[in-house]
Coordinates of C-alpha atoms and ligand atoms in Angstrom, one line a residue:
M25 CA -98.5 176.3 -153.6
Q26 CA -97.5 175.3 -156.7
L27 CA -95.8 172.2 -157.6
I28 CA -93.8 172.1 -161.2
I29 CA -91.4 169.6 -162.8
D30 CA -88.5 171.2 -163.6
S31 CA -88.0 168.1 -167.1
A32 CA -89.0 168.1 -170.2
N33 CA -88.3 164.4 -170.4
L34 CA -91.9 162.3 -171.3
D35 CA -91.3 159.4 -169.0
E36 CA -89.9 161.4 -166.2
I37 CA -92.9 164.3 -166.5
R38 CA -95.6 161.1 -166.4
E39 CA -94.5 159.0 -163.9
L40 CA -94.5 162.6 -161.9
V41 CA -98.4 163.8 -162.6
D42 CA -99.5 159.9 -162.5
Y43 CA -98.6 159.7 -158.7
Y44 CA -97.6 163.4 -157.3
P45 CA -99.7 166.5 -157.3
I46 CA -98.4 168.4 -159.9
D47 CA -99.0 171.2 -160.7
G48 CA -97.2 171.7 -164.2
V49 CA -94.0 171.5 -166.2
T50 CA -91.0 174.0 -166.6
T51 CA -88.6 173.7 -169.4
N52 CA -85.3 175.2 -170.6
P53 CA -83.3 175.6 -173.9
S54 CA -80.0 173.4 -171.6
I55 CA -83.6 171.2 -170.3
I56 CA -85.7 170.9 -174.3
V57 CA -81.8 169.7 -176.2
K58 CA -81.3 166.9 -173.1
E59 CA -83.6 165.6 -175.5
K60 CA -83.2 165.0 -178.6
K61 CA -86.1 165.8 -180.3
N62 CA -87.4 168.4 -182.3
F63 CA -88.6 171.1 -180.5
L64 CA -92.3 172.0 -181.2
Q65 CA -92.8 167.8 -180.4
L66 CA -91.8 167.4 -177.7
L67 CA -93.9 170.2 -176.4
E68 CA -96.7 168.4 -177.9
E69 CA -95.7 165.8 -176.3
I70 CA -95.2 166.9 -173.0
R71 CA -98.6 169.0 -173.2
E72 CA -100.1 165.7 -174.0
V73 CA -99.1 164.5 -171.3
I74 CA -99.8 166.6 -168.7
G75 CA -102.9 167.3 -170.0
C76 CA -105.0 170.8 -171.1
K77 CA -104.8 172.2 -167.3
R78 CA -101.8 171.8 -166.2
E79 CA -99.1 175.4 -166.6
L80 CA -96.3 174.5 -169.1
F81 CA -93.2 176.8 -169.4
V82 CA -91.8 177.7 -172.4
Q83 CA -88.3 179.1 -172.5
T84 CA -87.8 182.2 -175.2
L85 CA -84.4 182.1 -176.2
A86 CA -83.3 185.0 -178.7
D87 CA -81.7 188.2 -177.4
H88 CA -84.0 191.4 -178.6
A89 CA -87.3 192.4 -177.1
E90 CA -88.8 192.2 -180.3
E91 CA -87.7 188.7 -181.3
I92 CA -88.2 187.4 -177.6
V93 CA -91.8 189.3 -178.5
K94 CA -91.8 187.4 -181.6
E95 CA -90.1 183.8 -180.5
A96 CA -93.1 184.4 -178.1
K97 CA -95.5 184.8 -180.6
Y98 CA -94.4 181.7 -182.3
I99 CA -95.1 179.2 -178.9
R100 CA -98.2 180.8 -178.3
E101 CA -99.7 179.9 -182.6
N102 CA -97.7 175.8 -181.6
I103 CA -98.9 175.3 -178.6
L104 CA -102.6 175.6 -176.8
D105 CA -104.3 176.0 -173.2
K106 CA -102.6 176.6 -170.0
L107 CA -99.2 178.2 -171.1
V108 CA -96.2 180.8 -169.5
I109 CA -93.8 182.7 -171.8
K110 CA -89.9 182.2 -170.2
V111 CA -88.2 185.1 -170.5
P112 CA -84.8 185.8 -168.9
V113 CA -84.5 189.2 -166.6
T114 CA -82.1 191.2 -169.7
K115 CA -82.8 194.8 -169.9
E116 CA -83.6 193.5 -173.3
G117 CA -85.7 190.3 -171.5
I118 CA -87.7 192.7 -169.1
K119 CA -89.3 195.0 -171.8
A120 CA -90.5 192.3 -173.9
I121 CA -92.1 190.7 -170.9
K122 CA -93.4 194.3 -170.0
A123 CA -94.5 194.6 -174.2
L124 CA -95.7 190.8 -173.5
S125 CA -97.6 190.9 -170.5
E126 CA -99.7 194.5 -172.0
A127 CA -100.7 191.7 -174.8
G128 CA -102.6 189.6 -171.4
V129 CA -99.8 187.0 -172.1
R130 CA -98.9 185.2 -169.0
T131 CA -94.4 185.3 -168.6
M132 CA -92.0 184.0 -166.3
A133 CA -89.3 185.9 -165.9
T134 CA -86.3 183.3 -165.6
T135 CA -82.6 184.4 -164.6
I136 CA -83.5 185.5 -161.5
Y137 CA -80.3 186.7 -158.8
T138 CA -81.2 189.8 -156.8
P139 CA -84.3 190.7 -154.5
L140 CA -83.9 194.1 -157.5
Q141 CA -84.5 192.0 -160.1
G142 CA -88.5 190.3 -158.9
Y143 CA -89.5 193.4 -158.3
I144 CA -88.4 195.1 -161.4
A145 CA -89.8 192.2 -162.8
A146 CA -92.9 191.5 -161.5
K147 CA -93.7 196.4 -161.8
A148 CA -93.1 195.2 -165.3
G149 CA -95.9 193.0 -164.6
A150 CA -94.6 189.2 -165.2
A151 CA -96.7 187.0 -163.7
Y152 CA -93.6 184.8 -162.3
I153 CA -90.0 185.6 -160.8
T154 CA -88.3 182.6 -161.0
P155 CA -84.9 183.1 -158.3
Y156 CA -82.0 180.2 -159.3
V157 CA -81.5 179.1 -155.5
N158 CA -78.6 176.5 -156.4
R159 CA -77.1 179.0 -158.4
I160 CA -77.0 182.1 -155.7
E161 CA -75.6 179.3 -153.9
K162 CA -73.3 178.2 -155.6
L163 CA -71.7 182.3 -156.3
E164 CA -71.8 182.8 -152.2
G165 CA -75.3 183.8 -152.8
N166 CA -78.6 183.7 -149.7
A167 CA -80.6 182.2 -152.1
V168 CA -83.2 182.1 -149.7
N169 CA -83.4 185.2 -148.5
V170 CA -83.2 186.7 -152.2
V171 CA -86.5 184.0 -152.0
K172 CA -88.0 186.1 -148.6
E173 CA -87.4 189.3 -149.9
I174 CA -89.1 189.0 -152.9
V175 CA -92.2 187.7 -151.7
Q176 CA -91.7 190.8 -148.8
I177 CA -91.7 192.7 -152.1
I178 CA -94.8 190.7 -153.7
E179 CA -96.5 191.5 -150.7
K180 CA -95.9 194.6 -148.8
H181 CA -96.1 196.1 -152.4
H182 CA -99.5 194.3 -154.0
F183 CA -97.7 192.9 -156.8
N184 CA -100.5 190.1 -159.3
S185 CA -96.7 188.3 -159.3
K186 CA -96.1 185.1 -157.6
V187 CA -92.5 183.9 -156.9
L188 CA -91.5 180.8 -158.2
A189 CA -88.3 179.4 -157.2
A190 CA -85.8 177.5 -159.2
S191 CA -83.0 175.3 -159.7
F192 CA -82.6 173.2 -156.9
N193 CA -79.5 170.4 -156.2
N194 CA -81.1 169.3 -152.8
V195 CA -83.8 168.6 -151.0
Q196 CA -83.5 171.8 -148.0
Q197 CA -83.6 174.5 -150.8
V198 CA -86.9 172.9 -151.7
H199 CA -87.3 172.9 -148.3
D200 CA -86.1 176.7 -146.9
V201 CA -87.7 178.1 -149.3
C202 CA -91.1 176.8 -148.7
L203 CA -91.2 177.8 -145.3
V204 CA -89.2 181.0 -146.5
G205 CA -93.0 181.6 -148.9
A206 CA -92.1 180.7 -152.2
H207 CA -95.5 180.9 -153.9
G208 CA -93.9 177.1 -155.5
V209 CA -91.5 175.5 -156.7
T210 CA -90.6 174.0 -159.7
I211 CA -88.3 171.0 -159.0
P212 CA -85.9 168.3 -161.3
P213 CA -87.4 164.9 -161.2
D214 CA -84.8 162.9 -159.4
I215 CA -84.6 165.9 -156.7
L216 CA -88.4 166.4 -156.5
R217 CA -88.9 162.0 -155.3
L218 CA -86.7 163.0 -152.9
C219 CA -88.1 165.1 -151.2
F220 CA -91.4 162.6 -150.9
S221 CA -89.4 159.8 -149.8
H222 CA -87.9 158.5 -146.6
R223 CA -86.8 154.9 -145.3
A224 CA -88.5 155.2 -142.0
T225 CA -91.6 155.4 -144.3
E226 CA -91.0 152.9 -145.8
A227 CA -89.4 150.4 -142.8
N228 CA -93.1 151.1 -141.0
V229 CA -95.0 150.3 -144.2
K230 CA -92.6 147.1 -144.9
V231 CA -94.1 146.3 -140.8
F232 CA -97.5 147.1 -140.8
I233 CA -98.2 144.7 -144.4
E234 CA -95.2 142.0 -142.6
D235 CA -97.9 142.2 -139.0
W236 CA -100.8 141.6 -141.4
Q237 CA -99.7 138.3 -143.5
K238 CA -98.7 137.0 -140.1
E239 CA -102.4 136.9 -138.7
Y240 CA -104.0 137.0 -141.6
G241 CA -102.0 135.4 -144.1
E242 CA -103.0 138.0 -146.8
K243 CA -102.1 140.7 -148.2
S244 CA -104.6 142.9 -148.8
I245 CA -107.8 144.2 -146.5
V246 CA -110.5 143.4 -149.3
D247 CA -109.1 139.7 -149.4
T248 CA -109.1 139.2 -145.4
N249 CA -112.0 140.1 -145.2
K250 CA -113.3 137.4 -147.8
I251 CA -111.6 135.1 -144.6
K252 CA -114.0 134.0 -142.2
I253 CA -112.1 133.9 -138.6
Ligands
LIG6 C1 -86.5 176.7 -164.1 O1 -87.3 177.5 -164.2 C2 -84.8 177.0 -164.5 O2 -84.8 176.6 -165.8 C3 -84.1 175.8 -164.0 O3 -84.3 175.7 -162.4 C4 -82.5 176.1 -163.4 O4 -82.1 174.7 -162.9 P1 -80.2 174.9 -162.3 O5 -79.5 175.5 -162.2 O6 -80.6 173.6 -162.3 O7 -80.6 174.3 -164.4

């Protein structure tokens, strides 16, 4: 199951890639503009931080299929290695996903709200299907069910697509989509950190160290071993 960072902030990406088992980085136009940098330069810097083996997801902006394909080509010419082109699932977007997939370009069908949008995108050849969990919930939809049904459609009908759930506002949403079989999650840094941390774990570790220090006066096992008791 893939674990992806949903951010274009270099400091956040650098820290998270260093500490956690991260498979890639997703961006979208709103995430990119927050960084107030040249678009291509920022993408190149992200690539430098994540290396050539992790996937970088970059979204197109155009609203006509031919223009989307042109933008995808432009991004691919400039950003190397494992790149996935994100395309929103409008009618034009599906046409573009179909064309890009036929040309061997890996795509992510994004802004997905319903299982049938997921089905059409998988049928069009998208490598990733991306339901928007928190945005679905904001509309009173059952986001976990949407993710679950897209996974069912893909697996039952043997599509090659993976469900990479996105748009998370809390840890529970991430937990729920993991349980219904999402093949990956892309999570903003603040929520991603919360997924890993627990105050009980921190408290336990503190006690282990205190117990050790009381007996040996040292904090490190290596240093303790040098002391003759
Ligand atoms: C990622 O692929 C999406 O663009 C992103 O997760 C949307 O998240 P938001 O709903 O928190 O903006």
